[in-house]
Amino acid sequence: MSHAPTGVIERPTPASPGPKSSLGSRSLPRLAPLGFAVVSVALGVGVSLAAGWESRIQWGMISALLFLAISYVTTTIVENQRQAKDRLATSVMWVCFLIAVVPLASLLWTTIVRGAERLDGYFLTHSMAGVLGSEASGGVYHALIGTLEQVGIATVISAPLGLLTAVYLVEYGKGALAKAVTFFVDVMTGIPSIVAGLFILSIMLIASIEPSGLMGALALTILMIPVVVRSTEEMLKLVPNELREASLALGIPKWRTILKVVLPTAIGGITTGVMLAIARIAGETAPIILLVFGNPLINTNPFEGAQSSLPFYIYEQYKIGEVAAYDRAWAAALVLIAFVMILNLVARGIARWKAPKTGR
């Protein structure tokens, strides 16, 4: 009986090459989605004009549907169905993004174009004292002062209360009390502004308090606190627990850990949340109508007498119905948008300045 010689190793037969991997198949160029968009818009406008549709909203809807169809079909033919599904999902997200952005961009552009016609130094430094609705003179100074004071008072009250409430919920809150606070914060987040105004109005009627900027600020405080609490709470939850544990391991008290470690780490997000809350209350009109009453004169004392505000000024000018009043309303709207934009820029600057420095 013969045996194979010792020391000889049989080499395995190389496997036959399998089918080509799908990763090596053809692929569309990177600028293909842009080409799909151009073709879709051209076809959408052409189809809409041929059908006699004059609404640009219809043009956009037809173009969006064509964009999705062209993207999916072309990707299926050139690449494969798996890539086509992936591109379809991406295209749907882009379409949804444009649906959300286009109305906002259109509103911003219209406000800038219409408001810039009337906005100048005179408009910012004069009030409506002695000015009739049909006259082209008058300004927004008294409303700007009222907005700054009312929003400032609301922020001074709301920011510390909201911050301390969020710290309690994240760092200390346990049991029924924390659940009750969370529940009421969620409820307050969704209440209409008119409800907050009616609540303060009932207190004014019971205590025989006259309308003033302070009363409007208290209603804005009710609207601002839950936004500050929610945003601050989420930012504090993002702080890694390892930072807390390292501080506590060094023997530092918990309150000092929160003050020196947790809050500085989350200061960027906290500041952004406060600015979002300010932007939310800066445009409220209903509480101001109920509690502040409006005033064409300059009143720099928020604790006594009626005041005006930018949202109330816009509502008041629009209600007049004259061309000059409409121009003032658009200019005031542009001032309000600029006010909110400046606040956001300041918040970003503070967040970047106060953010903890990271080294490599």
mmCIF file of N, CA and C in Angstrom, residues 40-132:
data_model
loop_
_atom_site.group_PDB
_atom_site.id
_atom_site.type_symbol
_atom_site.label_atom_id
_atom_site.label_comp_id
_atom_site.label_asym_id
_atom_site.label_seq_id
_atom_site.Cartn_x
_atom_site.Cartn_y
_atom_site.Cartn_z
ATOM 1 N N SER A 40 -36.086 68.763 -13.721
ATOM 2 C CA SER A 40 -37.419 68.685 -13.109
ATOM 3 C C SER A 40 -38.101 70.048 -13.091
ATOM 4 N N VAL A 41 -37.334 71.100 -12.757
ATOM 5 C CA VAL A 41 -37.921 72.439 -12.740
ATOM 6 C C VAL A 41 -38.351 72.857 -14.142
ATOM 7 N N ALA A 42 -37.503 72.565 -15.134
ATOM 8 C CA ALA A 42 -37.858 72.920 -16.505
ATOM 9 C C ALA A 42 -39.112 72.180 -16.957
ATOM 10 N N LEU A 43 -39.164 70.891 -16.701
ATOM 11 C CA LEU A 43 -40.352 70.121 -17.081
ATOM 12 C C LEU A 43 -41.583 70.553 -16.295
ATOM 13 N N GLY A 44 -41.397 70.824 -14.982
ATOM 14 C CA GLY A 44 -42.534 71.232 -14.165
ATOM 15 C C GLY A 44 -43.136 72.542 -14.630
ATOM 16 N N VAL A 45 -42.281 73.516 -14.935
ATOM 17 C CA VAL A 45 -42.781 74.803 -15.427
ATOM 18 C C VAL A 45 -43.443 74.632 -16.794
ATOM 19 N N GLY A 46 -42.816 73.810 -17.651
ATOM 20 C CA GLY A 46 -43.403 73.591 -18.971
ATOM 21 C C GLY A 46 -44.759 72.919 -18.903
ATOM 22 N N VAL A 47 -44.871 71.881 -18.091
ATOM 23 C CA VAL A 47 -46.149 71.191 -17.950
ATOM 24 C C VAL A 47 -47.206 72.112 -17.357
ATOM 25 N N SER A 48 -46.825 72.906 -16.364
ATOM 26 C CA SER A 48 -47.782 73.814 -15.726
ATOM 27 C C SER A 48 -48.273 74.884 -16.697
ATOM 28 N N LEU A 49 -47.363 75.453 -17.491
ATOM 29 C CA LEU A 49 -47.773 76.452 -18.465
ATOM 30 C C LEU A 49 -48.656 75.849 -19.546
ATOM 31 N N ALA A 50 -48.315 74.619 -19.977
ATOM 32 C CA ALA A 50 -49.138 73.969 -20.994
ATOM 33 C C ALA A 50 -50.541 73.678 -20.473
ATOM 34 N N ALA A 51 -50.638 73.369 -19.171
ATOM 35 C CA ALA A 51 -51.945 73.089 -18.586
ATOM 36 C C ALA A 51 -52.692 74.354 -18.182
ATOM 37 N N GLY A 52 -52.037 75.509 -18.294
ATOM 38 C CA GLY A 52 -52.702 76.759 -17.939
ATOM 39 C C GLY A 52 -52.705 77.068 -16.463
ATOM 40 N N TRP A 53 -51.807 76.452 -15.687
ATOM 41 C CA TRP A 53 -51.731 76.714 -14.254
ATOM 42 C C TRP A 53 -50.800 77.908 -14.014
ATOM 43 N N GLU A 54 -51.290 78.913 -13.329
ATOM 44 C CA GLU A 54 -50.516 80.122 -13.086
ATOM 45 C C GLU A 54 -49.924 80.184 -11.681
ATOM 46 N N SER A 55 -50.336 79.292 -10.815
ATOM 47 C CA SER A 55 -49.845 79.312 -9.442
ATOM 48 C C SER A 55 -48.435 78.727 -9.377
ATOM 49 N N ARG A 56 -47.532 79.474 -8.753
ATOM 50 C CA ARG A 56 -46.175 78.969 -8.592
ATOM 51 C C ARG A 56 -46.099 77.819 -7.603
ATOM 52 N N ILE A 57 -47.081 77.734 -6.713
ATOM 53 C CA ILE A 57 -47.126 76.596 -5.796
ATOM 54 C C ILE A 57 -47.355 75.304 -6.587
ATOM 55 N N GLN A 58 -48.230 75.356 -7.573
ATOM 56 C CA GLN A 58 -48.453 74.192 -8.428
ATOM 57 C C GLN A 58 -47.200 73.854 -9.216
ATOM 58 N N TRP A 59 -46.504 74.882 -9.712
ATOM 59 C CA TRP A 59 -45.252 74.626 -10.420
ATOM 60 C C TRP A 59 -44.258 73.891 -9.522
ATOM 61 N N GLY A 60 -44.141 74.347 -8.287
ATOM 62 C CA GLY A 60 -43.208 73.714 -7.364
ATOM 63 C C GLY A 60 -43.593 72.280 -7.040
ATOM 64 N N MET A 61 -44.895 72.015 -6.849
ATOM 65 C CA MET A 61 -45.329 70.654 -6.534
ATOM 66 C C MET A 61 -45.051 69.707 -7.692
ATOM 67 N N ILE A 62 -45.359 70.142 -8.935
ATOM 68 C CA ILE A 62 -45.090 69.301 -10.099
ATOM 69 C C ILE A 62 -43.592 69.054 -10.241
ATOM 70 N N SER A 63 -42.790 70.098 -10.046
ATOM 71 C CA SER A 63 -41.337 69.936 -10.157
ATOM 72 C C SER A 63 -40.796 68.989 -9.092
ATOM 73 N N ALA A 64 -41.329 69.060 -7.875
ATOM 74 C CA ALA A 64 -40.871 68.171 -6.805
ATOM 75 C C ALA A 64 -41.198 66.714 -7.122
ATOM 76 N N LEU A 65 -42.411 66.450 -7.610
ATOM 77 C CA LEU A 65 -42.785 65.076 -7.967
ATOM 78 C C LEU A 65 -41.930 64.553 -9.119
ATOM 79 N N LEU A 66 -41.682 65.400 -10.104
ATOM 80 C CA LEU A 66 -40.830 64.980 -11.216
ATOM 81 C C LEU A 66 -39.397 64.724 -10.746
ATOM 82 N N PHE A 67 -38.917 65.531 -9.813
ATOM 83 C CA PHE A 67 -37.559 65.332 -9.282
ATOM 84 C C PHE A 67 -37.438 63.978 -8.601
ATOM 85 N N LEU A 68 -38.430 63.614 -7.794
ATOM 86 C CA LEU A 68 -38.394 62.311 -7.129
ATOM 87 C C LEU A 68 -38.457 61.174 -8.135
ATOM 88 N N ALA A 69 -39.333 61.317 -9.130
ATOM 89 C CA ALA A 69 -39.484 60.241 -10.124
ATOM 90 C C ALA A 69 -38.233 60.092 -10.974
ATOM 91 N N ILE A 70 -37.685 61.210 -11.445
ATOM 92 C CA ILE A 70 -36.494 61.143 -12.293
ATOM 93 C C ILE A 70 -35.307 60.584 -11.517
ATOM 94 N N SER A 71 -35.152 61.004 -10.274
ATOM 95 C CA SER A 71 -34.033 60.498 -9.455
ATOM 96 C C SER A 71 -34.132 58.991 -9.269
ATOM 97 N N TYR A 72 -35.318 58.510 -8.959
ATOM 98 C CA TYR A 72 -35.474 57.074 -8.689
ATOM 99 C C TYR A 72 -35.285 56.247 -9.953
ATOM 100 N N VAL A 73 -35.919 56.664 -11.040
ATOM 101 C CA VAL A 73 -35.853 55.867 -12.280
ATOM 102 C C VAL A 73 -34.446 55.869 -12.845
ATOM 103 N N THR A 74 -33.804 57.024 -12.890
ATOM 104 C CA THR A 74 -32.453 57.099 -13.455
ATOM 105 C C THR A 74 -31.459 56.307 -12.622
ATOM 106 N N THR A 75 -31.544 56.405 -11.313
ATOM 107 C CA THR A 75 -30.630 55.647 -10.454
ATOM 108 C C THR A 75 -30.859 54.153 -10.581
ATOM 109 N N THR A 76 -32.110 53.733 -10.743
ATOM 110 C CA THR A 76 -32.401 52.310 -10.926
ATOM 111 C C THR A 76 -31.783 51.787 -12.211
ATOM 112 N N ILE A 77 -31.855 52.571 -13.271
ATOM 113 C CA ILE A 77 -31.330 52.117 -14.567
ATOM 114 C C ILE A 77 -29.806 52.113 -14.565
ATOM 115 N N VAL A 78 -29.196 53.160 -14.060
ATOM 116 C CA VAL A 78 -27.743 53.288 -14.126
ATOM 117 C C VAL A 78 -27.062 52.458 -13.036
ATOM 118 N N GLU A 79 -27.563 52.504 -11.819
ATOM 119 C CA GLU A 79 -26.909 51.796 -10.719
ATOM 120 C C GLU A 79 -27.681 50.527 -10.372
ATOM 121 N N ASN A 80 -28.475 50.579 -9.326
ATOM 122 C CA ASN A 80 -29.291 49.428 -8.945
ATOM 123 C C ASN A 80 -30.436 49.917 -8.076
ATOM 124 N N GLN A 81 -31.323 49.003 -7.745
ATOM 125 C CA GLN A 81 -32.521 49.389 -7.014
ATOM 126 C C GLN A 81 -32.204 49.807 -5.578
ATOM 127 N N ARG A 82 -31.188 49.193 -4.983
ATOM 128 C CA ARG A 82 -30.826 49.559 -3.616
ATOM 129 C C ARG A 82 -30.346 51.000 -3.560
ATOM 130 N N GLN A 83 -29.479 51.390 -4.494
ATOM 131 C CA GLN A 83 -29.028 52.770 -4.552
ATOM 132 C C GLN A 83 -30.167 53.715 -4.907
ATOM 133 N N ALA A 84 -31.107 53.239 -5.710
ATOM 134 C CA ALA A 84 -32.252 54.078 -6.081
ATOM 135 C C ALA A 84 -33.118 54.389 -4.865
ATOM 136 N N LYS A 85 -33.330 53.401 -4.009
ATOM 137 C CA LYS A 85 -34.111 53.641 -2.799
ATOM 138 C C LYS A 85 -33.398 54.621 -1.873
ATOM 139 N N ASP A 86 -32.071 54.468 -1.772
ATOM 140 C CA ASP A 86 -31.303 55.391 -0.940
ATOM 141 C C ASP A 86 -31.387 56.815 -1.490
ATOM 142 N N ARG A 87 -31.258 56.962 -2.802
ATOM 143 C CA ARG A 87 -31.346 58.298 -3.400
ATOM 144 C C ARG A 87 -32.753 58.867 -3.288
ATOM 145 N N LEU A 88 -33.757 58.005 -3.353
ATOM 146 C CA LEU A 88 -35.138 58.478 -3.203
ATOM 147 C C LEU A 88 -35.362 59.039 -1.808
ATOM 148 N N ALA A 89 -34.858 58.343 -0.794
ATOM 149 C CA ALA A 89 -34.999 58.840 0.576
ATOM 150 C C ALA A 89 -34.285 60.182 0.752
ATOM 151 N N THR A 90 -33.072 60.283 0.171
ATOM 152 C CA THR A 90 -32.346 61.556 0.247
ATOM 153 C C THR A 90 -33.099 62.667 -0.470
ATOM 154 N N SER A 91 -33.672 62.349 -1.624
ATOM 155 C CA SER A 91 -34.417 63.354 -2.381
ATOM 156 C C SER A 91 -35.652 63.818 -1.627
ATOM 157 N N VAL A 92 -36.329 62.891 -0.942
ATOM 158 C CA VAL A 92 -37.509 63.262 -0.156
ATOM 159 C C VAL A 92 -37.114 64.232 0.958
ATOM 160 N N MET A 93 -35.977 63.994 1.600
ATOM 161 C CA MET A 93 -35.528 64.901 2.653
ATOM 162 C C MET A 93 -35.209 66.285 2.094
ATOM 163 N N TRP A 94 -34.579 66.339 0.921
ATOM 164 C CA TRP A 94 -34.284 67.628 0.311
ATOM 165 C C TRP A 94 -35.560 68.370 -0.059
ATOM 166 N N VAL A 95 -36.537 67.648 -0.592
ATOM 167 C CA VAL A 95 -37.810 68.286 -0.958
ATOM 168 C C VAL A 95 -38.503 68.843 0.283
ATOM 169 N N CYS A 96 -38.519 68.066 1.369
ATOM 170 C CA CYS A 96 -39.131 68.551 2.619
ATOM 171 C C CYS A 96 -38.394 69.772 3.155
ATOM 172 N N PHE A 97 -37.073 69.760 3.038
ATOM 173 C CA PHE A 97 -36.285 70.915 3.472
ATOM 174 C C PHE A 97 -36.655 72.167 2.677
ATOM 175 N N LEU A 98 -36.785 72.032 1.369
ATOM 176 C CA LEU A 98 -37.146 73.180 0.544
ATOM 177 C C LEU A 98 -38.568 73.653 0.829
ATOM 178 N N ILE A 99 -39.479 72.705 1.091
ATOM 179 C CA ILE A 99 -40.853 73.092 1.414
ATOM 180 C C ILE A 99 -40.891 73.927 2.688
ATOM 181 N N ALA A 100 -40.002 73.627 3.636
ATOM 182 C CA ALA A 100 -39.961 74.392 4.879
ATOM 183 C C ALA A 100 -39.232 75.727 4.715
ATOM 184 N N VAL A 101 -38.193 75.762 3.881
ATOM 185 C CA VAL A 101 -37.347 76.951 3.781
ATOM 186 C C VAL A 101 -37.925 77.995 2.834
ATOM 187 N N VAL A 102 -38.512 77.558 1.726
ATOM 188 C CA VAL A 102 -38.969 78.514 0.710
ATOM 189 C C VAL A 102 -39.987 79.514 1.265
ATOM 190 N N PRO A 103 -41.023 79.096 2.017
ATOM 191 C CA PRO A 103 -41.938 80.114 2.579
ATOM 192 C C PRO A 103 -41.246 81.078 3.532
ATOM 193 N N LEU A 104 -40.311 80.565 4.351
ATOM 194 C CA LEU A 104 -39.598 81.450 5.267
ATOM 195 C C LEU A 104 -38.728 82.444 4.509
ATOM 196 N N ALA A 105 -38.031 81.961 3.475
ATOM 197 C CA ALA A 105 -37.204 82.865 2.681
ATOM 198 C C ALA A 105 -38.054 83.896 1.950
ATOM 199 N N SER A 106 -39.213 83.464 1.449
ATOM 200 C CA SER A 106 -40.104 84.397 0.761
ATOM 201 C C SER A 106 -40.625 85.466 1.714
ATOM 202 N N LEU A 107 -41.017 85.056 2.920
ATOM 203 C CA LEU A 107 -41.491 86.019 3.916
ATOM 204 C C LEU A 107 -40.395 87.000 4.309
ATOM 205 N N LEU A 108 -39.175 86.481 4.522
ATOM 206 C CA LEU A 108 -38.062 87.354 4.901
ATOM 207 C C LEU A 108 -37.742 88.345 3.789
ATOM 208 N N TRP A 109 -37.729 87.868 2.559
ATOM 209 C CA TRP A 109 -37.420 88.740 1.425
ATOM 210 C C TRP A 109 -38.494 89.822 1.265
ATOM 211 N N THR A 110 -39.762 89.437 1.390
ATOM 212 C CA THR A 110 -40.847 90.416 1.261
ATOM 213 C C THR A 110 -40.762 91.467 2.359
ATOM 214 N N THR A 111 -40.460 91.032 3.586
ATOM 215 C CA THR A 111 -40.350 91.985 4.696
ATOM 216 C C THR A 111 -39.189 92.948 4.485
ATOM 217 N N ILE A 112 -38.069 92.435 4.005
ATOM 218 C CA ILE A 112 -36.912 93.307 3.771
ATOM 219 C C ILE A 112 -37.211 94.319 2.667
ATOM 220 N N VAL A 113 -37.811 93.864 1.568
ATOM 221 C CA VAL A 113 -38.096 94.761 0.444
ATOM 222 C C VAL A 113 -39.116 95.827 0.841
ATOM 223 N N ARG A 114 -40.211 95.407 1.490
ATOM 224 C CA ARG A 114 -41.253 96.364 1.859
ATOM 225 C C ARG A 114 -40.841 97.255 3.026
ATOM 226 N N GLY A 115 -40.103 96.682 3.996
ATOM 227 C CA GLY A 115 -39.727 97.455 5.170
ATOM 228 C C GLY A 115 -38.603 98.438 4.921
ATOM 229 N N ALA A 116 -37.696 98.099 4.008
ATOM 230 C CA ALA A 116 -36.561 98.992 3.740
ATOM 231 C C ALA A 116 -36.999 100.304 3.112
ATOM 232 N N GLU A 117 -38.170 100.340 2.484
ATOM 233 C CA GLU A 117 -38.653 101.583 1.865
ATOM 234 C C GLU A 117 -38.935 102.666 2.909
ATOM 235 N N ARG A 118 -39.331 102.268 4.102
ATOM 236 C CA ARG A 118 -39.727 103.238 5.135
ATOM 237 C C ARG A 118 -38.719 103.333 6.275
ATOM 238 N N LEU A 119 -37.862 102.332 6.410
ATOM 239 C CA LEU A 119 -36.937 102.275 7.542
ATOM 240 C C LEU A 119 -35.784 103.254 7.338
ATOM 241 N N ASP A 120 -35.637 104.182 8.271
ATOM 242 C CA ASP A 120 -34.532 105.135 8.238
ATOM 243 C C ASP A 120 -34.309 105.646 9.658
ATOM 244 N N GLY A 121 -33.394 106.595 9.801
ATOM 245 C CA GLY A 121 -33.096 107.135 11.119
ATOM 246 C C GLY A 121 -34.272 107.853 11.750
ATOM 247 N N TYR A 122 -35.041 108.571 10.931
ATOM 248 C CA TYR A 122 -36.211 109.274 11.472
ATOM 249 C C TYR A 122 -37.221 108.273 12.027
ATOM 250 N N PHE A 123 -37.428 107.175 11.335
ATOM 251 C CA PHE A 123 -38.409 106.182 11.772
ATOM 252 C C PHE A 123 -38.010 105.557 13.105
ATOM 253 N N LEU A 124 -36.718 105.397 13.338
ATOM 254 C CA LEU A 124 -36.246 104.767 14.566
ATOM 255 C C LEU A 124 -36.157 105.720 15.752
ATOM 256 N N THR A 125 -36.233 107.005 15.512
ATOM 257 C CA THR A 125 -36.023 107.975 16.593
ATOM 258 C C THR A 125 -37.248 108.838 16.882
ATOM 259 N N HIS A 126 -38.389 108.531 16.285
ATOM 260 C CA HIS A 126 -39.607 109.305 16.520
ATOM 261 C C HIS A 126 -40.758 108.373 16.868
ATOM 262 N N SER A 127 -41.729 108.927 17.591
ATOM 263 C CA SER A 127 -42.910 108.168 17.988
ATOM 264 C C SER A 127 -44.091 108.581 17.121
ATOM 265 N N MET A 128 -45.264 108.100 17.487
ATOM 266 C CA MET A 128 -46.490 108.428 16.750
ATOM 267 C C MET A 128 -47.278 109.538 17.426
ATOM 268 N N ALA A 129 -46.669 110.305 18.279
ATOM 269 C CA ALA A 129 -47.363 111.376 18.988
ATOM 270 C C ALA A 129 -47.837 112.436 18.001
ATOM 271 N N GLY A 130 -49.143 112.679 17.955
ATOM 272 C CA GLY A 130 -49.717 113.695 17.097
ATOM 273 C C GLY A 130 -49.722 113.371 15.624
ATOM 274 N N VAL A 131 -49.479 112.126 15.248
ATOM 275 C CA VAL A 131 -49.425 111.723 13.842
ATOM 276 C C VAL A 131 -50.702 110.973 13.488
ATOM 277 N N LEU A 132 -51.370 111.395 12.435
ATOM 278 C CA LEU A 132 -52.559 110.699 11.961
ATOM 279 C C LEU A 132 -52.169 109.469 11.166
#
